[in-house]
Tab-separated table of C-alpha atoms in Angstrom:
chain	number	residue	atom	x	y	z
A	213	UNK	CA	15.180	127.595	147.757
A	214	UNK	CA	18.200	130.388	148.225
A	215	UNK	CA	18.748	132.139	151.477
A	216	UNK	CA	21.136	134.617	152.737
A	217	UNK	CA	22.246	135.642	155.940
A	218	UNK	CA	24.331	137.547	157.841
A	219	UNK	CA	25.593	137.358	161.555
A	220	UNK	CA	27.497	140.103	163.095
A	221	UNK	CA	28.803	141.444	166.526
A	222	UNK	CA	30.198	144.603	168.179
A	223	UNK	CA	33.910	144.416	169.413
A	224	UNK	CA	33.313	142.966	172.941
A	225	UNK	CA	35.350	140.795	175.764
A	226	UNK	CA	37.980	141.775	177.947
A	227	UNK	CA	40.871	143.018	176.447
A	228	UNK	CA	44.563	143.744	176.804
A	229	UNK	CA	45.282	140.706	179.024
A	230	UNK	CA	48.192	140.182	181.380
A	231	UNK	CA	50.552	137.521	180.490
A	232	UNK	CA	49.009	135.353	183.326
A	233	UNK	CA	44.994	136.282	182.478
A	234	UNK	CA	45.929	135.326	178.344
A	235	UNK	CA	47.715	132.116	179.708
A	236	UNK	CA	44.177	131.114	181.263
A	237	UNK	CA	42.306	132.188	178.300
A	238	UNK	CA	43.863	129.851	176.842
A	239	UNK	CA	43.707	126.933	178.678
A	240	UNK	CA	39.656	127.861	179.184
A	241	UNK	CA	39.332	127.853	175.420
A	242	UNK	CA	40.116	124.449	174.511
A	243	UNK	CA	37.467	122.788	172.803
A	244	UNK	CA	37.616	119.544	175.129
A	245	UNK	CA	36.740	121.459	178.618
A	246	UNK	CA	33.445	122.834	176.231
A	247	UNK	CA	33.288	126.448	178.342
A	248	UNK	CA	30.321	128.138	177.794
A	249	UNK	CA	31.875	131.226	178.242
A	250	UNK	CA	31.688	134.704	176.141
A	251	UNK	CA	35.161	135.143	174.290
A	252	UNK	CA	37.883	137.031	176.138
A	253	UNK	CA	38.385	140.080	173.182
A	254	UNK	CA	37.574	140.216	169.818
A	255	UNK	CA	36.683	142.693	167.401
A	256	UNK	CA	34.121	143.784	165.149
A	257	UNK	CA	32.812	140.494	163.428
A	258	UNK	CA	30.801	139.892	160.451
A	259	UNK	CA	29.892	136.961	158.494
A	260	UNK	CA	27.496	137.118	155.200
A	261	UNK	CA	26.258	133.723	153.543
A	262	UNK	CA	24.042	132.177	151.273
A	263	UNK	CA	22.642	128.971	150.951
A	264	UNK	CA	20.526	126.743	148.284
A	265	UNK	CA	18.592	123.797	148.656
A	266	UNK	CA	16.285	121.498	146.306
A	267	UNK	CA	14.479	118.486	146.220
A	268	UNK	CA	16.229	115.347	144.018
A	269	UNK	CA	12.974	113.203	144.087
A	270	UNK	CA	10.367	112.771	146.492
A	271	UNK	CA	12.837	112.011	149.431
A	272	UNK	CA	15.958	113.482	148.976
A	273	UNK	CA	16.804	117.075	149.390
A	274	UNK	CA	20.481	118.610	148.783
A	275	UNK	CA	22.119	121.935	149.181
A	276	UNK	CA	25.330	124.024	149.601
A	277	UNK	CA	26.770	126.942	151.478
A	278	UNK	CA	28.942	129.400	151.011
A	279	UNK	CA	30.032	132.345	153.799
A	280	UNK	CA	32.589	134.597	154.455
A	281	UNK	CA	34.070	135.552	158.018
A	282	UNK	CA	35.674	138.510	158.522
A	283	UNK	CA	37.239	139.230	161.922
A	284	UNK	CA	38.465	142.526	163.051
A	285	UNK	CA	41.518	143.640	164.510
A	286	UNK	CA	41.917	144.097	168.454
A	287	UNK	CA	44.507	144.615	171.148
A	288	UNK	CA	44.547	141.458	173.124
A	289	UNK	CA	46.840	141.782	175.329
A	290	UNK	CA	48.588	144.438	177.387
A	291	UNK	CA	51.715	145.488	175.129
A	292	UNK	CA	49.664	147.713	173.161
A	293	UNK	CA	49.777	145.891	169.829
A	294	UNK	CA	47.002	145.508	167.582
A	295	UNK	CA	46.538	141.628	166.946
A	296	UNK	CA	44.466	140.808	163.231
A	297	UNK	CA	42.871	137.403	163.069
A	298	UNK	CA	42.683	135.692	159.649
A	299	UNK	CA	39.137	136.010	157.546
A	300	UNK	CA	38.172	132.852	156.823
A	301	UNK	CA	35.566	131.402	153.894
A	302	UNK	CA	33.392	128.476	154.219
A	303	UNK	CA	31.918	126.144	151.876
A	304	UNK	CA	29.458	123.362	152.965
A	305	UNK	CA	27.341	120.937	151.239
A	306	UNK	CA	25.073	118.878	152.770
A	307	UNK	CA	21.823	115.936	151.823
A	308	UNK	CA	19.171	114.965	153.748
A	309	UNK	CA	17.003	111.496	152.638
A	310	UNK	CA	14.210	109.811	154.090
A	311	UNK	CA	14.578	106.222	155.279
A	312	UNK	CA	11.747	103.824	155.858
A	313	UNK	CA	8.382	105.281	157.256
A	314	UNK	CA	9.475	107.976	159.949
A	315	UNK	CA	13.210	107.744	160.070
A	316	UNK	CA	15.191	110.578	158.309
A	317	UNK	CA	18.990	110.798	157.348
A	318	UNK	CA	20.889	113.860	157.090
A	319	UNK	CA	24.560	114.475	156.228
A	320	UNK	CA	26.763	117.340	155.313
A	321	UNK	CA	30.862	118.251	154.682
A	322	UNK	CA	32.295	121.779	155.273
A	323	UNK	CA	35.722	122.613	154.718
A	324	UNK	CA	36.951	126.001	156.137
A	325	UNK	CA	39.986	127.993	154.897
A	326	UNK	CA	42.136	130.577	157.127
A	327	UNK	CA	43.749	133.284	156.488
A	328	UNK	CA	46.591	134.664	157.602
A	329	UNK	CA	46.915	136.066	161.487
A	330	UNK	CA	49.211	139.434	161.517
A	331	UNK	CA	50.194	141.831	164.542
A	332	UNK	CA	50.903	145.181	163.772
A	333	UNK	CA	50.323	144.424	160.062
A	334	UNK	CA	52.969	141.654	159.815
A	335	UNK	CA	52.252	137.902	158.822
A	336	UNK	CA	53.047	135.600	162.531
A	337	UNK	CA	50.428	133.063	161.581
A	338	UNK	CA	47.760	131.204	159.267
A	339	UNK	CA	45.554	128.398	160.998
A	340	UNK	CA	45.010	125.390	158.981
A	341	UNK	CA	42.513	124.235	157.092
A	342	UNK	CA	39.353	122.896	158.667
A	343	UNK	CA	37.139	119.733	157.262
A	344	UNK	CA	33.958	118.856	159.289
A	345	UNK	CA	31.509	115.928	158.795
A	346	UNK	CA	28.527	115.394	160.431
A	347	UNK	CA	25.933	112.731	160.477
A	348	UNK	CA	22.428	112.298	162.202
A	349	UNK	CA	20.132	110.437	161.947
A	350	UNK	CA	16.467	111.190	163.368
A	351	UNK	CA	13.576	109.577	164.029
A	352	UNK	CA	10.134	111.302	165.927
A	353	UNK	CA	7.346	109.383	167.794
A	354	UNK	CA	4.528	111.395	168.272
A	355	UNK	CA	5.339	114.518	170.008
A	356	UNK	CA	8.542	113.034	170.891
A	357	UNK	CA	12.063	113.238	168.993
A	358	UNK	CA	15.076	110.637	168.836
A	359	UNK	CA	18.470	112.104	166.977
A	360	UNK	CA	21.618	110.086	166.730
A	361	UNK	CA	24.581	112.177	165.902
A	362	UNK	CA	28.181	111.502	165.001
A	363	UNK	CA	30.996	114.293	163.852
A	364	UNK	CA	34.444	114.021	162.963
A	365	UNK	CA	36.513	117.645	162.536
A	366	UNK	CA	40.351	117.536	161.768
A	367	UNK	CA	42.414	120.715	160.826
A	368	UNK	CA	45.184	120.932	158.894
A	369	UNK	CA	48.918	122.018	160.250
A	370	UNK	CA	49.241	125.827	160.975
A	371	UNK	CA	51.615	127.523	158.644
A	372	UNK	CA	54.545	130.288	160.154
A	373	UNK	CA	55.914	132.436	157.761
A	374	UNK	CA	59.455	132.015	156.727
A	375	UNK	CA	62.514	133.513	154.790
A	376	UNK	CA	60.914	132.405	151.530
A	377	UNK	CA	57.490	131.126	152.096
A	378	UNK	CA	55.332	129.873	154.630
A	379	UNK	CA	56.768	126.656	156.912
A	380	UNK	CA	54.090	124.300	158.418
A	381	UNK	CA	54.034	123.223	161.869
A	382	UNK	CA	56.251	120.726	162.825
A	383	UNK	CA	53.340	119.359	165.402
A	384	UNK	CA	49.450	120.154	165.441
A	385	UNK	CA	48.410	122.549	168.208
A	386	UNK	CA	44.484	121.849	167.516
A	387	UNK	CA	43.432	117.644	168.120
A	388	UNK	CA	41.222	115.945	165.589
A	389	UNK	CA	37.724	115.377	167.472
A	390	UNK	CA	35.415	112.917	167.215
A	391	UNK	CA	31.467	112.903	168.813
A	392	UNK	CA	28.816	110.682	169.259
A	393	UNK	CA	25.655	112.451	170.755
A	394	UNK	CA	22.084	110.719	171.644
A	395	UNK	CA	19.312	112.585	172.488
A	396	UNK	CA	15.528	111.945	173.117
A	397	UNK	CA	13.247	115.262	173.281
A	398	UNK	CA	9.681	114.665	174.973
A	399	UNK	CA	6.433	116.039	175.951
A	400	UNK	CA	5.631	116.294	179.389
A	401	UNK	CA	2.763	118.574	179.249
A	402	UNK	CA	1.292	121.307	176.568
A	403	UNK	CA	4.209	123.935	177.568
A	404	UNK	CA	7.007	121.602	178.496
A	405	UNK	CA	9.735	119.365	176.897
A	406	UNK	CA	12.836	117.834	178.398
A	407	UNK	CA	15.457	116.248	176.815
A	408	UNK	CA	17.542	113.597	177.961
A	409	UNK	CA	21.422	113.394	176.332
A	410	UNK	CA	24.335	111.351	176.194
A	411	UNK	CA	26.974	112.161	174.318
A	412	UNK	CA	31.316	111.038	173.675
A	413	UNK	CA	34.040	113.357	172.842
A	414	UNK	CA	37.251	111.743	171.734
A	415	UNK	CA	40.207	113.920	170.786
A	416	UNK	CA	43.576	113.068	169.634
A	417	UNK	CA	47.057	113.635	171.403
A	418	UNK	CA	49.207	116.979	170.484
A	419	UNK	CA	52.171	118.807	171.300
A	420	UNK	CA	50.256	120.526	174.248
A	421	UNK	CA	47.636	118.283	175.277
A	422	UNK	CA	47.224	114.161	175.966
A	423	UNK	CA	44.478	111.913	174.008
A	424	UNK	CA	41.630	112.631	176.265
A	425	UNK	CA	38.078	110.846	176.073
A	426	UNK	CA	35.335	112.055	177.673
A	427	UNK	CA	31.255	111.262	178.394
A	428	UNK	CA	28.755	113.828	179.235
A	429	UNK	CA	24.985	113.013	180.142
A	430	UNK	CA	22.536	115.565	180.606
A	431	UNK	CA	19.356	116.830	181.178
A	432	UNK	CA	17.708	119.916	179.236
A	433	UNK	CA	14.224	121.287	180.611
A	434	UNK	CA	12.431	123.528	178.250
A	435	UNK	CA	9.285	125.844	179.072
A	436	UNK	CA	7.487	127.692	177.025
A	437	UNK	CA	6.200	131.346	178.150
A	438	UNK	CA	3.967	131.578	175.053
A	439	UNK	CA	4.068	131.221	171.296
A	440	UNK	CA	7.364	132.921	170.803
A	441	UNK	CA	9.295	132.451	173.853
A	442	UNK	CA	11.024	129.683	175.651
A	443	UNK	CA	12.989	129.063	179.120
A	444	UNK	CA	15.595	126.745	179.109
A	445	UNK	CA	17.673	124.985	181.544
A	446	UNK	CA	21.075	122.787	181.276
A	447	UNK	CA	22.349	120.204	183.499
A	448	UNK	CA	25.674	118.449	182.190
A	449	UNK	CA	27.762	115.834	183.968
A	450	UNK	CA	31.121	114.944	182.595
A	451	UNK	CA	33.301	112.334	183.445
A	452	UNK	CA	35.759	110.501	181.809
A	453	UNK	CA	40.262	112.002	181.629
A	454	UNK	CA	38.350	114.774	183.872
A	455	UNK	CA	34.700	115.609	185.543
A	456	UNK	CA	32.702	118.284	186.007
A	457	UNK	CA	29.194	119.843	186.503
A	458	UNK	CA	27.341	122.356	183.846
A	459	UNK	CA	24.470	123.971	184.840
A	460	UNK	CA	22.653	126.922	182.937
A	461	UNK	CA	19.977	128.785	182.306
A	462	UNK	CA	18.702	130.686	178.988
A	463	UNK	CA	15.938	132.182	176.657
A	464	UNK	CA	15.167	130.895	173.190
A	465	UNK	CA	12.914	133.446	170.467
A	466	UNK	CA	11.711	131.978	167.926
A	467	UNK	CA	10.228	135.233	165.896
């Protein structure tokens, strides 16, 4: 089978920031506090793809991915200069086999390439290059659905430019990150599920932020309206180099 898609957005978010209000942007964007937050500025996004998958046998199914990012300019913060975020292209491939009677294992590798960030049209910087693996492994009883998840993401060095070239990074800004999710979906009646998680997040020391480990468990109510619609509620606590509470609510369409 081939597919193609294609994702896009309007420029939207806050923009031209104070010094202060981009310092906290920061800070809220780190991967590690997990913000479910809408971005603070960004332009006019769009990301075509295609994808192809086909059976190898009676229980093994592979496939690969290919998009392209682009990300347009915008002014994000209050100077009055237009900021240009790199493109970047993905490629992912990916199996999934199935394991004794019920049980199903699926895998995949993507690797992500950046290019470079300018302001005002001139090179200031190119993120580095991004490998992701994921593997879960998932298992349904009835009604009912068990996944086991683990994911390890490390990116490259960032690159400056340079009289002469392009200088990496003497220190990584962006950790390597490890996860280990569990999750059990049930039945409780003929319109609603709830899911019960548990999950680790592990990421690795850098030049702005300690090693931090932390362990969320949760609980995730679903409802369905009718055939298409859904309403869906969150409740996360974290604990672990910090705590916290997450609570939200959502609809899902499935069209």
């Amino acid at each position: 089978s081939l597919g193609a898609s294609l994702t896009a957005n309007l420029p939207s978010g806050k923009r031209e920031l104070s010094r202060d209000e981009f310092q906290t942007s920061v800070l809220l964007s780190q991967n590690m506090f997990d913000f479910r937050v809408p971005v603070l500025g960004q332009g006019l996004n769009l990301a075509p793809g295609l994808t192809w998958a086909t059976p190898l046998g009676e229980t093994l199914v592979v496939g690969i991915g290919l998009a392209y990012h682009y990300r347009g300019a915008f002014t994000p913060l209050d100077d009055g200069l237009s900021y240009d975020p790199g493109d970047e292209i993905l490629v992912t491939g990916g199996l999934n086999v199935a394991i004794a009677d019920l049980w199903s294992l699926a895998g995949d590798v993507s690797f992500a390439h950046y290019q470079m960030d300018t302001v005002e049209g001139t090179d200031r910087y190119q993120s580095g290059s991004k490998i992701s693996t994921t593997v879960q492994l998932r298992r349904p009883f009835g009604e009912n659905d068990l996944r086991i998840l683990a994911r390890y993401r490390t990116r490259a060095p960032g690159e400056l430019p340079a009289a002469g070239g392009l200088v990496s990074e003497e220190e990584r800004m962006v950790p390597d990150q490890m996860l280990g999710h569990l999750s059990f979906r049930m039945r409780g009646s003929r319109s609603a599920y709830l899911t019960l998680l548990g999950q680790a997040r592990l990421f690795n020391e850098t030049s702005v932020f300690p090693a931090t480990t932390v362990f969320d468990v949760g609980a995730v109510p679903e409802y369905a309206i009718n055939e298409d619609w859904s309403l869906l509620l969150r409740f996360v606590y974290t604990l672990g180099d910090f705590s916290g509470f997450e609570g939200g609510v959502g609809i899902a369409a499935q069209l």
